[in-house]
Coordinates of C-alpha atoms in Angstrom, one line a residue:
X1 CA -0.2 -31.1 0.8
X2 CA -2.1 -32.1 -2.3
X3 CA -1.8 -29.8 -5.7
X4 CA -5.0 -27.9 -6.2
X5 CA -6.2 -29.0 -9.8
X6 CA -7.4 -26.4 -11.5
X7 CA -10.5 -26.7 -14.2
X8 CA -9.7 -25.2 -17.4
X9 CA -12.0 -23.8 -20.1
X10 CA -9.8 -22.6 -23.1
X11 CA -13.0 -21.0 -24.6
X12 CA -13.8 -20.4 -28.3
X13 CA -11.8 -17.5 -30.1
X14 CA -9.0 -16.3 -29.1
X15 CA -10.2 -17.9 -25.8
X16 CA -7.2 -21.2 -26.4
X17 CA -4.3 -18.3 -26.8
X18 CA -4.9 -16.1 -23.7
X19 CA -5.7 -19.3 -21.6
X20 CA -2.9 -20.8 -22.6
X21 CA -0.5 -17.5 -21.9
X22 CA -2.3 -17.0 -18.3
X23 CA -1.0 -20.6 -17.8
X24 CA 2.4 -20.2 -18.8
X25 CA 2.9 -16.7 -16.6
X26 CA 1.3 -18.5 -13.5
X27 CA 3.9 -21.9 -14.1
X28 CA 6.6 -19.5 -14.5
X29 CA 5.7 -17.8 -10.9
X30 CA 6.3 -20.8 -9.5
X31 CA 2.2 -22.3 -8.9
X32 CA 2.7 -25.6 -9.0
X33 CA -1.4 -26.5 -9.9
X34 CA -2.5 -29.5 -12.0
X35 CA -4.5 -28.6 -14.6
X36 CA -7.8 -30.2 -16.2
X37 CA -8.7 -29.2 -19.4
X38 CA -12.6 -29.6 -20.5
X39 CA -14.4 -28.0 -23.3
X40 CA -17.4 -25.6 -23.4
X41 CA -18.9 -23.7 -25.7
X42 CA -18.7 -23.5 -30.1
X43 CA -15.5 -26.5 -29.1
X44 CA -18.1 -28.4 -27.2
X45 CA -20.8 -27.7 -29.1
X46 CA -18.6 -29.4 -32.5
X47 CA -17.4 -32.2 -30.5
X48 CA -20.5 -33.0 -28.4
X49 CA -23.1 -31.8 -29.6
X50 CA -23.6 -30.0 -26.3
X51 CA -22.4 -26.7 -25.1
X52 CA -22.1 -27.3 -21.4
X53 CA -21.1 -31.3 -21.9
X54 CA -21.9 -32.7 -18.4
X55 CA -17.9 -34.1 -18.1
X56 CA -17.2 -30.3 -17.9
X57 CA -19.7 -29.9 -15.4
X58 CA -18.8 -33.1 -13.3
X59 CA -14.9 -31.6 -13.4
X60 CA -16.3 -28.0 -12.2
X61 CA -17.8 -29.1 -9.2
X62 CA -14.9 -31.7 -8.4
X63 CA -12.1 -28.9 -8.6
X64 CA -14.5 -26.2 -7.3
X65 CA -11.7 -23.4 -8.9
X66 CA -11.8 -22.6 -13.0
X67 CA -10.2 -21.1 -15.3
X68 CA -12.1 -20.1 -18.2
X69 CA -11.7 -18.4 -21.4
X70 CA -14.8 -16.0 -23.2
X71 CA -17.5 -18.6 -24.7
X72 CA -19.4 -18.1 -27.6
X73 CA -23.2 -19.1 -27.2
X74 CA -24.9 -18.9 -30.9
X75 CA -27.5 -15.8 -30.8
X76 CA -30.7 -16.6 -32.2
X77 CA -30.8 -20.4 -32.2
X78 CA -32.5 -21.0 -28.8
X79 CA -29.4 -21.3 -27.0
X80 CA -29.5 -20.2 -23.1
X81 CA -26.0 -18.4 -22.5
X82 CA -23.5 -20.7 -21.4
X83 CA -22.1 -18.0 -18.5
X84 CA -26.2 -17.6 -16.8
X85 CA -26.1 -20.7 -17.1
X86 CA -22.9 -22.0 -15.3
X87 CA -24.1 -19.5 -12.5
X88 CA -27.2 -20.9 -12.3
X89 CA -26.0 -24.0 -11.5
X90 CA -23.5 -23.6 -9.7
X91 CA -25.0 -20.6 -7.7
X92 CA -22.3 -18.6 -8.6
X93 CA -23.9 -15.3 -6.9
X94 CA -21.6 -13.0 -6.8
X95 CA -19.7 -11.2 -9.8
X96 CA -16.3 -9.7 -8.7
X97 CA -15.1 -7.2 -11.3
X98 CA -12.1 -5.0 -10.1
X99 CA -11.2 -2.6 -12.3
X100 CA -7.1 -0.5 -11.7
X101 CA -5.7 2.1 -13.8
X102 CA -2.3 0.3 -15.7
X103 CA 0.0 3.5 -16.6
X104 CA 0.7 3.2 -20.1
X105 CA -2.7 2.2 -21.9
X106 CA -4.7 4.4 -23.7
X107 CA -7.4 5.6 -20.7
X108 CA -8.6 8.6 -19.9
X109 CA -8.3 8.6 -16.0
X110 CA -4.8 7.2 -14.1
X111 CA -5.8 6.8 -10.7
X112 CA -9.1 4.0 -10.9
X113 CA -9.5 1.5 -8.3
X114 CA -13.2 0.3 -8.0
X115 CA -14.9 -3.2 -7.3
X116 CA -18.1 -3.9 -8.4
X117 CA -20.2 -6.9 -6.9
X118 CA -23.2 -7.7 -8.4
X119 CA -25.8 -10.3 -8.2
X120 CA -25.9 -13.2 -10.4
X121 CA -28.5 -14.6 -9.9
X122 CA -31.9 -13.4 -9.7
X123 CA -33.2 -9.4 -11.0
X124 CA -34.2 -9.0 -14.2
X125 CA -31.5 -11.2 -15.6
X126 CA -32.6 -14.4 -14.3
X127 CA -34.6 -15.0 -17.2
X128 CA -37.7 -15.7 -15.2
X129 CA -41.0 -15.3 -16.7
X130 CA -40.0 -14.4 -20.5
X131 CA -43.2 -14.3 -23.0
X132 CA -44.2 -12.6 -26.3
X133 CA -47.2 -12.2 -27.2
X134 CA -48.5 -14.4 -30.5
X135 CA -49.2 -11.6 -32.8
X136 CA -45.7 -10.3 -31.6
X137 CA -46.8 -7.1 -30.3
X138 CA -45.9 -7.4 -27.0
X139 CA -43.3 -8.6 -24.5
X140 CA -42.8 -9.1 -20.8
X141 CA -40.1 -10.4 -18.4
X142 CA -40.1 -10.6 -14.4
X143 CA -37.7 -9.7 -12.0
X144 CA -37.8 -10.9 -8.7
X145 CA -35.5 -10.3 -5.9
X146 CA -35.6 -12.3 -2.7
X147 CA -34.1 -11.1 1.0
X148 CA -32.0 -14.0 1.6
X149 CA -30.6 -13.1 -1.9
X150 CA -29.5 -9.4 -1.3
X151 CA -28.7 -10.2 1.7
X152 CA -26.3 -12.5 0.5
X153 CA -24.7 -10.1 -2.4
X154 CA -24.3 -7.0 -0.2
X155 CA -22.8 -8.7 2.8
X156 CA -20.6 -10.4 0.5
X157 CA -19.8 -6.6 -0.6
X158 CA -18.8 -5.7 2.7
X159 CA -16.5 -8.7 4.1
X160 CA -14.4 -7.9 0.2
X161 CA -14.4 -4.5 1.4
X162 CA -13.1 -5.3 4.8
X163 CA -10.2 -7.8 3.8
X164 CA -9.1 -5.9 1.1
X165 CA -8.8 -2.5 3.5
X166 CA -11.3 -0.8 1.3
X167 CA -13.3 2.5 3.1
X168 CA -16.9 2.4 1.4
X169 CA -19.6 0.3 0.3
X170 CA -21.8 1.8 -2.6
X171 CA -25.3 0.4 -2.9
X172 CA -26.9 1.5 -6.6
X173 CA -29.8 1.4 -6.9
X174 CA -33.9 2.6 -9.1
X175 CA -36.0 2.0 -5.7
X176 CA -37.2 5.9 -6.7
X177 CA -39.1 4.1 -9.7
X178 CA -38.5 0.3 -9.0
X179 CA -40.1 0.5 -5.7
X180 CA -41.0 -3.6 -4.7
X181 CA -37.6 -5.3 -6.5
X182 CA -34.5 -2.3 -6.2
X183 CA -37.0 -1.2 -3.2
X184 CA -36.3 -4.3 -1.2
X185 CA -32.3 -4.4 -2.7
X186 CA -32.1 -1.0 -1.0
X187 CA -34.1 -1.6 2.2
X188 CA -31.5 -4.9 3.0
X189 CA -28.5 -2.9 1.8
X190 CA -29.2 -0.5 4.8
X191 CA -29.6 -2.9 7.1
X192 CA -26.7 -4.8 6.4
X193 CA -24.6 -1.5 6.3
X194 CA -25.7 -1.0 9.9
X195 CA -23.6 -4.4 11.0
X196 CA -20.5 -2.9 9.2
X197 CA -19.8 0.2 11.1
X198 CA -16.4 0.5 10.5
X199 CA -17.4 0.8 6.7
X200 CA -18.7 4.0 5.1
X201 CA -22.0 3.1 3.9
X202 CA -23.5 5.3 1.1
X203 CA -26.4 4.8 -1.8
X204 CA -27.0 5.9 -5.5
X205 CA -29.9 6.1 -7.9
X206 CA -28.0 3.8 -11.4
X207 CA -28.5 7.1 -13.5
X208 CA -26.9 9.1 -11.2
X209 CA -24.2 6.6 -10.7
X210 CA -23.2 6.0 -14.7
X211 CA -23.4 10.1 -14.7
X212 CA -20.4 10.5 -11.7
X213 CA -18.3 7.2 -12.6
X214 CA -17.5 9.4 -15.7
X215 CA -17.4 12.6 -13.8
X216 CA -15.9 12.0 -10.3
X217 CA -14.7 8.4 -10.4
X218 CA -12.9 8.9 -7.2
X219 CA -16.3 9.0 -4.9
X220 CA -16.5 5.6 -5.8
X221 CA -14.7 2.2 -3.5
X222 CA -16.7 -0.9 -3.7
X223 CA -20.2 -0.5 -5.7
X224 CA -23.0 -3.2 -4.9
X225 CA -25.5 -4.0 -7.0
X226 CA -28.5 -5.9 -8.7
X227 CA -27.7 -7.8 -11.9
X228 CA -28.9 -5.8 -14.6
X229 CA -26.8 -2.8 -13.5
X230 CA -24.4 -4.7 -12.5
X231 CA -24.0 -6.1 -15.8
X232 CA -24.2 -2.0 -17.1
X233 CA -21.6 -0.3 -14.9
X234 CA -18.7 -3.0 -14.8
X235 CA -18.5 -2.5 -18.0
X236 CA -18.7 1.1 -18.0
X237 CA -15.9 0.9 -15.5
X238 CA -13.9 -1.1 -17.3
X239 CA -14.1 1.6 -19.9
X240 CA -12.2 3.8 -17.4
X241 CA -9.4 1.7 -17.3
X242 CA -8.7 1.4 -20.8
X243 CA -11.5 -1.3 -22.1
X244 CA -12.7 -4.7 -21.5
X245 CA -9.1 -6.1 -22.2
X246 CA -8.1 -4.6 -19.2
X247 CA -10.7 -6.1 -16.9
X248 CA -11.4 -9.4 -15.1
X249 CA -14.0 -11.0 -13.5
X250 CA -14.6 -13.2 -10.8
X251 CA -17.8 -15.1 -10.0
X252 CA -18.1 -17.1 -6.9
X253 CA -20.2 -19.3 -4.9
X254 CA -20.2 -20.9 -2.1
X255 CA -18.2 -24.3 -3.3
X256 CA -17.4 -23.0 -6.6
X257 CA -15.6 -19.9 -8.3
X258 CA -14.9 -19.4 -11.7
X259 CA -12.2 -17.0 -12.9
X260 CA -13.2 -15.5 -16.2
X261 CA -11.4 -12.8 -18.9
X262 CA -15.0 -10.5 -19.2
X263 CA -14.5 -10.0 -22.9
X264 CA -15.7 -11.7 -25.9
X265 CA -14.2 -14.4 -28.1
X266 CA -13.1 -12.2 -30.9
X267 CA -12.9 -14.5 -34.0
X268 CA -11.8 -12.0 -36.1
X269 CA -8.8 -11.9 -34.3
X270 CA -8.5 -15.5 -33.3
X271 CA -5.5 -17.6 -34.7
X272 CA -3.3 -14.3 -35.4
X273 CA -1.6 -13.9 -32.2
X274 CA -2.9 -10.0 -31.8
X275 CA -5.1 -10.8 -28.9
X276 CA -4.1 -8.9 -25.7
X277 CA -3.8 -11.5 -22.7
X278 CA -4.1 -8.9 -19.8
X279 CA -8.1 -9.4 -18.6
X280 CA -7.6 -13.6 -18.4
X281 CA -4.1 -13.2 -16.6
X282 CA -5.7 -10.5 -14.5
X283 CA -8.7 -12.7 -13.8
X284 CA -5.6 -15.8 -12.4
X285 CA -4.4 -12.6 -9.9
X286 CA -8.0 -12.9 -9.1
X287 CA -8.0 -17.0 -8.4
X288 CA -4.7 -16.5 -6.8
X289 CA -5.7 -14.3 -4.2
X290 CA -9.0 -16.6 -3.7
X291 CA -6.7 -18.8 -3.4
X292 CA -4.7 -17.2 -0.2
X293 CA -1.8 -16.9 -2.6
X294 CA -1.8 -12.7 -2.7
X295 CA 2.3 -12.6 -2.6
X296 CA 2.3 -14.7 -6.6
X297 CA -1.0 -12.1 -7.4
X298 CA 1.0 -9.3 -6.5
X299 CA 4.6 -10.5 -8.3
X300 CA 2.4 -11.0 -11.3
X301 CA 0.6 -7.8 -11.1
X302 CA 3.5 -5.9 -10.9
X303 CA 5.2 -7.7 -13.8
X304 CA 2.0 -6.8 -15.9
X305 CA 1.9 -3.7 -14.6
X306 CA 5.6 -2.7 -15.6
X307 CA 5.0 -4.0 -19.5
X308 CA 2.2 -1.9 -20.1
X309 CA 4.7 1.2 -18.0
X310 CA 6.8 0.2 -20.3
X311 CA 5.3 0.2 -23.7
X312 CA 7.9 -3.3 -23.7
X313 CA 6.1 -6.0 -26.6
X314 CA 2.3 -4.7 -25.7
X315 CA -0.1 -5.3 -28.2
X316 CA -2.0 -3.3 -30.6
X317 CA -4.7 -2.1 -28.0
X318 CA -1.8 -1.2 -25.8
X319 CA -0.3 1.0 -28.0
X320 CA 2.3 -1.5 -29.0
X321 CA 2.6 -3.7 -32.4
X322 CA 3.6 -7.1 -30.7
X323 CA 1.4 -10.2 -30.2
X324 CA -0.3 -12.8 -27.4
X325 CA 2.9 -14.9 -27.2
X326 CA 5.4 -11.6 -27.2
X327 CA 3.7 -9.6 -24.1
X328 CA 3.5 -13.3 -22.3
X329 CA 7.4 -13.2 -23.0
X330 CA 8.1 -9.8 -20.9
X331 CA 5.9 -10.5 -18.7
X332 CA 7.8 -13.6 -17.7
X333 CA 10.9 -12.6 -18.3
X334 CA 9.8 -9.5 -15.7
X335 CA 9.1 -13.0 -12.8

């Protein structure tokens, strides 16, 4: 059987040391991949001129699985964001973010397990439409949402709920206010719901939702959603679990998936060996089980999983005083 080559984006920041101790963790569980490194982002941008060169393109859509470390696009230069626009291209349309409580970080709940899917693609994120006015005074953006599209995302909610053994789909929603965009969102989730009987189906208003993730986070399985509050609640779900350090992302298509850490590229931090590797190696678990490999997810999982128990080499955000290359080391050494 031929290796699976595996597209790799170091990413900008501490984006090269996290990649690089994801890498290390999945060699030393035995994943015998090939890897092909290719540049994006403030790296491309320096040696390319480019921050999406198209040999990094060309080598996504050859491999069809990345790897890729947080980009920086440079605000207020008339840059398009390197992430919208890798999901634009690739159609990329659905954004996988599982969040689990680790014993032994700083978080205020221990028992989270939630998945939220949200569209990529199109809602108010899509960029469609964008003007200001020329005296500056006023603004507008579209959002459009097509049927095919939530269609798409919510189905794709329910077959991850399925094969994972998960109990409930949760489809959040403004179609109170929002009644032709979130109104339509809605209107398909129901439908699709109906096909998924073995599935508890249920919906939520996006306020309401934000108010009871913090209050009863245990009403909540697999949330579904457009991409705006998509965008919103995974992070406020990763907040949960102990921070965006602690949370991966996934975003798939349907011949390409790119596994991402969520968080930025911290260049404060970059160079020092202080960053926390946990959301990127989290995010390989992710591409592993994509991958039909769930038995290496799990032994790495658990691995994590016992460092963090363990308060053994963590890093500063952990509790711990160690660095990147430290917490690789147990982890490893825990393989």
């Amino acid at each position: 059987m031929a290796k699976q080559t595996i597209t790799v984006i170091r990413g900008d920041g501490i984006g090269p040391s996290i990649i690089d101790s994801a890498i290390e963790i999945l060699n030393a569980a035995g994943c015998e991949f090939d890897y092909e490194y290719v540049d994006a982002g403030l790296a491309a941008l320096e040696k390319t001129g480019e921050l999406l060169p198209p040999e990094t393109l060309d080598a996504i859509e050859r491999n069809k699985i990345t790897l890729k470390g947080p980009l920086t696009t440079p605000v207020g230069e008339g840059f398009t964001s390197i992430n919208v626009t890798l999901r634009k291209h690739f159609g990329l349309y659905a954004n996988v973010r599982p969040v689990k409580s680790f014993e032994g970080t700083k978080a205020r709940y221990d028992d989270i397990d939630i998945i939220t899917v949200r569209e990529n693609t199109q809602g108010m994120y899509s960029g469609l439409g964008q003007v200001v006015s020329e005296d500056g005074s006023e603004a507008e953006a579209m959002s459009k949402i097509t049927r095919e599209g939530a269609e798409k995302i919510v189905t794709f909610a329910y077959e991850l709920a399925q094969r994972e053994g998960r109990k409930k789909v949760t489809a959040v929603h403004k179609a109170n206010i929002l009644k032709s965009t979130s109104g339509l969102f809605l209107k398909v989730a129901r439908e699709v719901g109906e096909r998924f009987p073995d599935i508890e189906s249920a919906e939520m208003i996006v306020d309401a939702t934000c108010m009871k993730l913090v209050m009863t986070p245990e009403e909540f399985d697999v949330v579904v959603t457009t991409n705006l509050f998509g965008d919103i609640i995974s992070d406020l779900c990763a907040g949960l679990v102990g921070g965006l350090g602690m949370a991966p992302g996934a975003n798939i298509g349907e011949n390409a998936a790119i596994f991402e850490a969520v968080h930025g590229s911290a260049p404060d931090i970059a160079g020092k060996n202080l960053a926390n590797p946990t959301s990127v190696i989290l995010a390989s678990i992710q591409m592993l089980e994509y991958l039909d490999m769930g038995e290496t997810a799990d032994k790495i999982r658990n691995a994590v999983a016992d460092v963090i128990k363990s308060g053994d080499r963590t890093t500063r955000d952990l509790g711990g005083n160690h660095g990147t290359t430290d917490f690789t080391q147990a982890v490893i050494e825990r393989l």
